[in-house]
Structures are given as structure tokens and as C-alpha cells.
PDB file of C-alpha atoms in Angstrom:
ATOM      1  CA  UNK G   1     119.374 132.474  92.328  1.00 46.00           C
ATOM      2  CA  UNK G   2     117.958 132.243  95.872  1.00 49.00           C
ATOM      3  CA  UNK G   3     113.877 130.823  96.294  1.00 47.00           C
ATOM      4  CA  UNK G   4     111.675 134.440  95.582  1.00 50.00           C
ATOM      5  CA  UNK G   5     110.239 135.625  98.026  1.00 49.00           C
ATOM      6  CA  UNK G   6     106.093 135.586  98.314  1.00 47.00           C
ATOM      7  CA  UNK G   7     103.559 138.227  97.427  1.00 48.00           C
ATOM      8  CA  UNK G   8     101.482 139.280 100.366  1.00 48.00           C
ATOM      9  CA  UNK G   9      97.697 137.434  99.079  1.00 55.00           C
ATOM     10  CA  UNK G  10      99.449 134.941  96.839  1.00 80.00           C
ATOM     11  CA  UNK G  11      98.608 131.215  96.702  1.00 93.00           C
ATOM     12  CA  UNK G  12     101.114 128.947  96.503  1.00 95.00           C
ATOM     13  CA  UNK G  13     101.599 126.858  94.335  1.00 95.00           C
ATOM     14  CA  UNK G  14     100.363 122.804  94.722  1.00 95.00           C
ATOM     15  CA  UNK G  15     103.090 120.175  93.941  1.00 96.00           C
ATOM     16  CA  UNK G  16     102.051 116.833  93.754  1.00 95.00           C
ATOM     17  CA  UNK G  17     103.579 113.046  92.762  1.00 95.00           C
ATOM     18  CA  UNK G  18     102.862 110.136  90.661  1.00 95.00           C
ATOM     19  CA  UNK G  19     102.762 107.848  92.071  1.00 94.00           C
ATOM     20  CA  UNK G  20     101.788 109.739  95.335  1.00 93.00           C
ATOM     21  CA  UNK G  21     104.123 107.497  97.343  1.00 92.00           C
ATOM     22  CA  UNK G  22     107.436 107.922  99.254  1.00 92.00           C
ATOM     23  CA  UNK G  23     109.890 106.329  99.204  1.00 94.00           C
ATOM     24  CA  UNK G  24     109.844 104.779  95.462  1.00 93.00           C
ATOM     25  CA  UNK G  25     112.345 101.706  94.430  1.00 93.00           C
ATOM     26  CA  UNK G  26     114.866 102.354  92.349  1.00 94.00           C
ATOM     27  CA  UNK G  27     115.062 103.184  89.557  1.00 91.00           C
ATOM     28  CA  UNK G  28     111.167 104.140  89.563  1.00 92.00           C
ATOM     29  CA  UNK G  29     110.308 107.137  87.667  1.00 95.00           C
ATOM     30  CA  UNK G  30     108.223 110.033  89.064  1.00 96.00           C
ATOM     31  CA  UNK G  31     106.230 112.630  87.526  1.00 97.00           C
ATOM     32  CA  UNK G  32     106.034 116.086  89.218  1.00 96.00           C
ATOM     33  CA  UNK G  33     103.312 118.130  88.273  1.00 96.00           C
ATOM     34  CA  UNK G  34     102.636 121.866  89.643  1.00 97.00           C
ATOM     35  CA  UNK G  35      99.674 123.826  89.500  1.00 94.00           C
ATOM     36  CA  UNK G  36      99.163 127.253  89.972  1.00 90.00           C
ATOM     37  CA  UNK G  37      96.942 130.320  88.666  1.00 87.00           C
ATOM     38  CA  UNK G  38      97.217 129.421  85.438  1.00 84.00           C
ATOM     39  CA  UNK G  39      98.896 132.687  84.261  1.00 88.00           C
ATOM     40  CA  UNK G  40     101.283 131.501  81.433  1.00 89.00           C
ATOM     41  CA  UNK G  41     105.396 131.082  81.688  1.00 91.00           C
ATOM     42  CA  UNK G  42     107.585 128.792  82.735  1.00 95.00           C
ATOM     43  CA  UNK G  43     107.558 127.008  86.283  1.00 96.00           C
ATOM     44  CA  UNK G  44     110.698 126.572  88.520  1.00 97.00           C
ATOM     45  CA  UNK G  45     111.771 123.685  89.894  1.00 97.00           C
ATOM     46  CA  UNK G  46     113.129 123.306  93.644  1.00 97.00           C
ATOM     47  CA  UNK G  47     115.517 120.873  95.228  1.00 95.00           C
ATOM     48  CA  UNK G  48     116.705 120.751  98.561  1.00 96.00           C
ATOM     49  CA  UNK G  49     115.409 124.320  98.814  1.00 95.00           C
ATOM     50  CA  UNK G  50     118.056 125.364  95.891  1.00 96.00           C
ATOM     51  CA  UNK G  51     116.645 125.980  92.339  1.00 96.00           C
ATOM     52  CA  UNK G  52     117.169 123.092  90.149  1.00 95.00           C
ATOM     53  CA  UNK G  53     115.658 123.946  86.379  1.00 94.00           C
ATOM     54  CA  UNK G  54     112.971 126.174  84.789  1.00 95.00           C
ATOM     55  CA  UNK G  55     110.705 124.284  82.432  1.00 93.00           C
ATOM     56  CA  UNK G  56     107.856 125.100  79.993  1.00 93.00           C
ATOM     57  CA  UNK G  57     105.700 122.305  80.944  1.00 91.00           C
ATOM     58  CA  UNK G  58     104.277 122.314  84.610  1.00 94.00           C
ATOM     59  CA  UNK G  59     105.270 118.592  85.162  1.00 94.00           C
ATOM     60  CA  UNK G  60     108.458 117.022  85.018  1.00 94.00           C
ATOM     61  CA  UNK G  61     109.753 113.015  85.310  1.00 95.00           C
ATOM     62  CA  UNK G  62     112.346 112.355  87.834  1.00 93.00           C
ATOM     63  CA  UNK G  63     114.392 109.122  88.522  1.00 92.00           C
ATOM     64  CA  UNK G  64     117.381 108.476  90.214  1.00 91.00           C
ATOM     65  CA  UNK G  65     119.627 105.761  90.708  1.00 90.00           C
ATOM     66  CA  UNK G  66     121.127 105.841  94.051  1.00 92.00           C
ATOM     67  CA  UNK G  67     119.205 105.748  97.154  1.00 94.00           C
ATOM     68  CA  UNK G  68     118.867 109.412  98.535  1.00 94.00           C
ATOM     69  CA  UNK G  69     115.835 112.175  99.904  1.00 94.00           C
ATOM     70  CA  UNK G  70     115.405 115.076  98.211  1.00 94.00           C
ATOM     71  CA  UNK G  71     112.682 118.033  99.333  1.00 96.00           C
ATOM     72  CA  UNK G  72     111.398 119.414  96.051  1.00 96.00           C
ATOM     73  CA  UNK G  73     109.434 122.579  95.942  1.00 97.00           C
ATOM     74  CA  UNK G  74     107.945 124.334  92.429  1.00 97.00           C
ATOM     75  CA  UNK G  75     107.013 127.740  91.596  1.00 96.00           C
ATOM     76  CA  UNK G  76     104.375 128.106  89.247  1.00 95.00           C
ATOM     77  CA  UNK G  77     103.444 131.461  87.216  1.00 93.00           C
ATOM     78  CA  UNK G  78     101.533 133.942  88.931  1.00 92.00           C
ATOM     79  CA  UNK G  79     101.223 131.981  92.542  1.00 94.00           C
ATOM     80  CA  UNK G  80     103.676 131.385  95.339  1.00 94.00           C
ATOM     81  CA  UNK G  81     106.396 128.981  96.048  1.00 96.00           C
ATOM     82  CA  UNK G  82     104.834 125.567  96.948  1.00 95.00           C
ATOM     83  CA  UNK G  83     104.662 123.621 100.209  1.00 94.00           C
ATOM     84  CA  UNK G  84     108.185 120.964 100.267  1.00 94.00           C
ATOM     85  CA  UNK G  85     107.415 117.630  99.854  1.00 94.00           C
ATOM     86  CA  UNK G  86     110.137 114.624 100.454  1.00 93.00           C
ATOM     87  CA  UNK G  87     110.638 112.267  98.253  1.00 94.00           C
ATOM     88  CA  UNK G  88     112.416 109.087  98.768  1.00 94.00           C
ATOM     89  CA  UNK G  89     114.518 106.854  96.886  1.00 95.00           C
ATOM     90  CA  UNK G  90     115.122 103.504  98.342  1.00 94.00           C
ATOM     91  CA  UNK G  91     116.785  99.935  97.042  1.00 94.00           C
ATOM     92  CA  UNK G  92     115.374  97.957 100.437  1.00 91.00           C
ATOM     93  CA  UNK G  93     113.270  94.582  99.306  1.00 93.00           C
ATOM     94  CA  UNK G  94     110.632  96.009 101.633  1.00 92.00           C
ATOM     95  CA  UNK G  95     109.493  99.294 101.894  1.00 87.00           C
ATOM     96  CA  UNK G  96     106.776 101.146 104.284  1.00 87.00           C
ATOM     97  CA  UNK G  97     105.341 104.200 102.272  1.00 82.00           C
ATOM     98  CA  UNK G  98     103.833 107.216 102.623  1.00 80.00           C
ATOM     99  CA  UNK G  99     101.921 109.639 101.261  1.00 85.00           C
ATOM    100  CA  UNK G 100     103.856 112.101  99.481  1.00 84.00           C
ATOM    101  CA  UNK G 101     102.092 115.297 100.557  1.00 77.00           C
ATOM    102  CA  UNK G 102     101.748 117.871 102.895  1.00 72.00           C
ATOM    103  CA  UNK G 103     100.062 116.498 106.101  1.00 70.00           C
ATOM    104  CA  UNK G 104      98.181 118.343 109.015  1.00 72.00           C
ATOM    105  CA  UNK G 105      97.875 117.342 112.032  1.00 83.00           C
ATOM    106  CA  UNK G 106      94.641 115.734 112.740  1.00 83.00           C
ATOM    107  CA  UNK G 107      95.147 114.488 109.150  1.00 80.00           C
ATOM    108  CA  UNK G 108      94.383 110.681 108.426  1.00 82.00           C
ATOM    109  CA  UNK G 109      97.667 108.915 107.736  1.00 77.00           C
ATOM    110  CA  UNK G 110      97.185 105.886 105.026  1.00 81.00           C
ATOM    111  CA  UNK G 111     100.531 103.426 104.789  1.00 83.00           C
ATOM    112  CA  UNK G 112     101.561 101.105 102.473  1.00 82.00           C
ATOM    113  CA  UNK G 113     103.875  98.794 102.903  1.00 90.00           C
ATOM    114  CA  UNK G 114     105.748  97.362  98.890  1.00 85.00           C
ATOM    115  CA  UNK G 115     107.830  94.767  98.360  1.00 85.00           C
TER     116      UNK G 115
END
């Protein structure tokens, strides 16, 4: 099924990463966690703007084991479709990360730079 469509008044939901870095070595595990209204239900998980699993709990552990970027999204009960956030996968010996969340501009930009 396509990504639903927003309520008029709805707040989406937030999506964020631990660690709250991108991109990650492989084969690094992250955990997703999405937070919402609160209401209870399942939350939907996003990738590459196509839905990718429904899951009781409202966090999830990813790894991967190829190099790849992936936008992941989540839909939590009773709020909105989240902001996309990028996350990286990388097998470089050095690596210049980010944060991994939605940035304004005028925001403060911290790097981090991993070997």
C-alpha cells in the first residue's frame, strides 16, 4: 500500500537513530525508534518512501551488510507520517558523519569524522 495521506492538524510523527550518526560501518546495528501521540496500535515502517513492515513495538534494529542509503520514514498511531531521514551504510576505513536528523537551515551542523 502507498504512504497515507495526512490529517489536516496532525503531528507527525518523530523518527530518530541510535546511534544518531550517518553513515554507520558495516555491519553496525541501528535502532529506530518512533514516537507519536501515544494512541495505541502498531507503527509502520518506511523505506525509500515504500512501506517496509508494521510492528507492535515503536522501535526496530536495523543492520545491513552491503554498503547502501536508504530514506526511512515511520508512521506512528494517531500522528502523521514522519520527516525522512537517510541513513548510511558504509565499509570505508574512514568515515565523515553526520547527524542523522532533520536539519534547518540556520541549524548548527556538528561532524564527526570515525575510523
Amino acid at each position: 500500500t502507498g504512504v497515507p495521506c495526512h490529517l489536516a492538524g496532525t503531528q507527525p510523527s518523530q523518527l530518530t537513530l541510535d546511534p544518531p550518526w550517518t553513515p554507520v560501518f558495516l555491519p553496525e546495528k541501528v535502532t529506530l525508534t518512533c514516537r507519536g501521540s501515544g494512541a495505541p496500535g502498531p507503527t509502520r515502517w518506511y523505506i525509500n518512501q515504500q512501506f517496509w513492515q508494521q510492528a507492535r513495538s515503536d522501535h526496530i534494529h536495523i543492520t545491513n551488510d552491503q554498503p547502501g542509503s536508504y530514506s526511512l520514514q515511520c508512521l506512528s498511531p494517531g500522528a502523521g507520517l514522519s520527516p525522512s531521514i537517510t541513513l548510511g551504510f558504509s565499509n570505508d576505513w574512514l568515515m565523515l558523519q553526520v547527524p542523522a536528523q532533520v536539519l534547518l537551515e540556520g541549524d548548527a551542523l556538528l561532524l564527526r569524522c570515525r575510523g
